[in-house]
Amino acid sequence: MTAGENLLDQQFTITVTNIGGSDALAATLTDTVPSQFTVTGASSSVGQCSAFGNVVNCNFGTLAPGASATVSVPFIVSPSATTGTYVNEACASTTTTDTNPENDCNQCSTTILCRTVLTIDKTSNLDNGIVAGSNTLGRFTINVRNN
């Protein structure tokens, strides 16, 4: 990904699955997206999600054994983001006793590349040339742009 790009298909996709043998009551998800990304929304295949700043909260209600909820978190990369690899961690929870809480959070890493597109123009006021030894003052103008 490149800083400042606003691609329509940039998103984190998170799947929460109840792999236990009981209903997961009041199942939720919290995803705190790194500040280098700007969250533009959140949606889920089950229940509802909301995004406040870069924090996404989802309420799935009850997830039966084997049931899943898939969450989409679209984002843009901040133009001020610096090159690096950033970790996004999302965690699920339930009010039902969880016998294996170690698998309730998961992470993914995203690398941001910072690219510049520099252009340079050089012009002179001496379009007709200059005579060697003359006292004509020449001026060069150099413009550098980051497109």
Short mmCIF file of C-alpha atoms in Angstrom, two decimals:
data_model
loop_
_atom_site.label_atom_id
_atom_site.label_comp_id
_atom_site.label_asym_id
_atom_site.label_seq_id
_atom_site.Cartn_x
_atom_site.Cartn_y
_atom_site.Cartn_z
CA MET A 1 0.00 0.00 0.00
CA THR A 2 1.12 3.52 -0.65
CA ALA A 3 0.47 6.46 1.66
CA GLY A 4 -2.34 8.68 0.43
CA GLU A 5 -3.86 6.08 -1.89
CA ASN A 6 -7.61 5.81 -1.71
CA LEU A 7 -8.36 2.48 -3.32
CA LEU A 8 -11.91 1.19 -3.13
CA ASP A 9 -10.92 -2.35 -2.21
CA GLN A 10 -8.68 -1.58 0.77
CA GLN A 11 -10.17 -3.26 3.79
CA PHE A 12 -9.45 -5.44 6.75
CA THR A 13 -11.64 -8.55 6.79
CA ILE A 14 -12.14 -10.25 10.13
CA THR A 15 -13.97 -13.53 10.66
CA VAL A 16 -15.17 -14.48 14.13
CA THR A 17 -16.17 -18.15 14.50
CA ASN A 18 -17.59 -19.91 17.53
CA ILE A 19 -15.52 -23.12 17.60
CA GLY A 20 -16.92 -24.14 20.98
CA GLY A 21 -19.78 -26.48 21.76
CA SER A 22 -22.08 -23.88 23.36
CA ASP A 23 -23.77 -20.71 22.19
CA ALA A 24 -21.53 -17.64 22.45
CA LEU A 25 -23.87 -15.14 24.11
CA ALA A 26 -23.47 -11.39 23.57
CA ALA A 27 -20.57 -12.01 21.19
CA THR A 28 -18.61 -8.87 20.30
CA LEU A 29 -15.55 -7.74 18.39
CA THR A 30 -13.25 -4.77 18.99
CA ASP A 31 -10.72 -3.77 16.36
CA THR A 32 -8.41 -0.83 17.05
CA VAL A 33 -6.94 0.06 13.67
CA PRO A 34 -3.46 1.69 13.66
CA SER A 35 -3.48 5.47 13.24
CA GLN A 36 -1.75 5.26 9.85
CA PHE A 37 -5.10 4.12 8.44
CA THR A 38 -8.37 6.04 8.40
CA VAL A 39 -11.39 3.81 8.90
CA THR A 40 -14.23 4.76 6.55
CA GLY A 41 -16.90 2.40 7.87
CA ALA A 42 -17.60 -1.07 9.22
CA SER A 43 -20.13 -3.78 8.41
CA SER A 44 -20.82 -7.33 9.47
CA SER A 45 -22.60 -10.35 8.05
CA VAL A 46 -24.21 -10.80 11.50
CA GLY A 47 -25.37 -8.11 13.91
CA GLN A 48 -24.15 -4.53 13.72
CA CYS A 49 -20.85 -2.66 13.68
CA SER A 50 -19.90 0.94 14.30
CA ALA A 51 -16.69 2.85 13.83
CA PHE A 52 -15.67 5.76 16.01
CA GLY A 53 -12.35 7.14 14.85
CA ASN A 54 -10.18 4.09 14.30
CA VAL A 55 -11.99 1.85 16.79
CA VAL A 56 -14.51 -0.62 15.37
CA ASN A 57 -17.03 -2.27 17.69
CA CYS A 58 -19.37 -5.03 16.58
CA ASN A 59 -22.21 -6.75 18.41
CA PHE A 60 -23.13 -10.12 16.98
CA GLY A 61 -25.69 -11.23 19.54
CA THR A 62 -25.62 -15.02 19.96
CA LEU A 63 -23.29 -17.10 17.79
CA ALA A 64 -24.30 -20.76 17.75
CA PRO A 65 -21.59 -23.45 17.71
CA GLY A 66 -19.89 -23.35 14.30
CA ALA A 67 -21.47 -20.01 13.37
CA SER A 68 -19.35 -17.16 12.00
CA ALA A 69 -19.58 -13.42 11.53
CA THR A 70 -17.48 -11.70 8.87
CA VAL A 71 -16.60 -8.06 9.44
CA SER A 72 -15.38 -5.67 6.73
CA VAL A 73 -13.44 -2.56 7.76
CA PRO A 74 -12.70 -0.34 4.75
CA PHE A 75 -9.95 2.23 5.13
CA ILE A 76 -7.65 4.67 3.38
CA VAL A 77 -3.96 5.08 4.09
CA SER A 78 -3.19 8.43 5.69
CA PRO A 79 -1.14 10.68 3.39
CA SER A 80 1.11 11.42 6.38
CA ALA A 81 1.78 7.73 7.06
CA THR A 82 5.42 6.73 7.19
CA THR A 83 6.95 3.67 5.60
CA GLY A 84 6.68 0.65 7.84
CA THR A 85 4.79 -2.46 8.79
CA TYR A 86 1.81 -1.90 11.05
CA VAL A 87 -0.04 -4.49 13.11
CA ASN A 88 -3.81 -4.49 13.39
CA GLU A 89 -5.21 -6.59 16.23
CA ALA A 90 -8.86 -7.51 16.64
CA CYS A 91 -10.33 -9.29 19.67
CA ALA A 92 -13.62 -11.12 20.13
CA SER A 93 -15.42 -11.71 23.39
CA THR A 94 -18.55 -13.30 24.79
CA THR A 95 -20.36 -13.42 28.12
CA THR A 96 -20.29 -17.23 27.87
CA THR A 97 -17.40 -18.89 29.70
CA ASP A 98 -14.56 -19.28 27.22
CA THR A 99 -12.35 -22.30 27.86
CA ASN A 100 -9.70 -21.11 25.39
CA PRO A 101 -9.36 -17.29 25.58
CA GLU A 102 -5.90 -17.44 23.98
CA ASN A 103 -7.52 -17.64 20.52
CA ASP A 104 -9.85 -14.64 21.02
CA CYS A 105 -7.46 -12.14 19.39
CA ASN A 106 -5.70 -12.18 16.07
CA GLN A 107 -3.34 -9.87 14.24
CA CYS A 108 -2.44 -9.02 10.69
CA SER A 109 0.44 -6.92 9.42
CA THR A 110 0.18 -4.38 6.62
CA THR A 111 3.17 -2.70 5.00
CA ILE A 112 2.96 0.91 3.85
CA LEU A 113 5.31 2.19 1.17
CA CYS A 114 5.86 5.91 0.90
CA ARG A 115 6.46 6.97 -2.65
CA THR A 116 7.12 10.30 -4.20
CA VAL A 117 6.82 11.31 -7.81
CA LEU A 118 9.27 14.16 -8.22
CA THR A 119 9.35 16.26 -11.37
CA ILE A 120 11.89 18.91 -12.22
CA ASP A 121 11.73 21.69 -14.79
CA LYS A 122 14.65 23.93 -15.67
CA THR A 123 14.23 27.05 -17.78
CA SER A 124 16.52 29.90 -18.81
CA ASN A 125 16.00 33.51 -19.83
CA LEU A 126 18.60 32.95 -22.53
CA ASP A 127 16.41 31.39 -25.20
CA ASN A 128 18.51 32.98 -27.95
CA GLY A 129 21.84 32.02 -26.43
CA ILE A 130 24.58 34.17 -24.94
CA VAL A 131 27.76 35.57 -26.44
CA ALA A 132 30.93 34.44 -24.68
CA GLY A 133 32.53 37.30 -22.78
CA SER A 134 29.36 39.45 -22.77
CA ASN A 135 28.01 40.97 -19.59
CA THR A 136 24.57 39.45 -20.16
CA LEU A 137 23.13 38.10 -16.94
CA GLY A 138 21.68 34.65 -17.37
CA ARG A 139 19.03 33.25 -15.06
CA PHE A 140 18.04 29.63 -14.64
CA THR A 141 14.74 28.77 -12.93
CA ILE A 142 14.41 25.33 -11.43
CA ASN A 143 11.03 24.02 -10.24
CA VAL A 144 10.83 20.80 -8.25
CA ARG A 145 7.41 19.27 -7.54
CA ASN A 146 6.21 16.29 -5.57
CA ASN A 147 3.19 15.06 -7.52
#
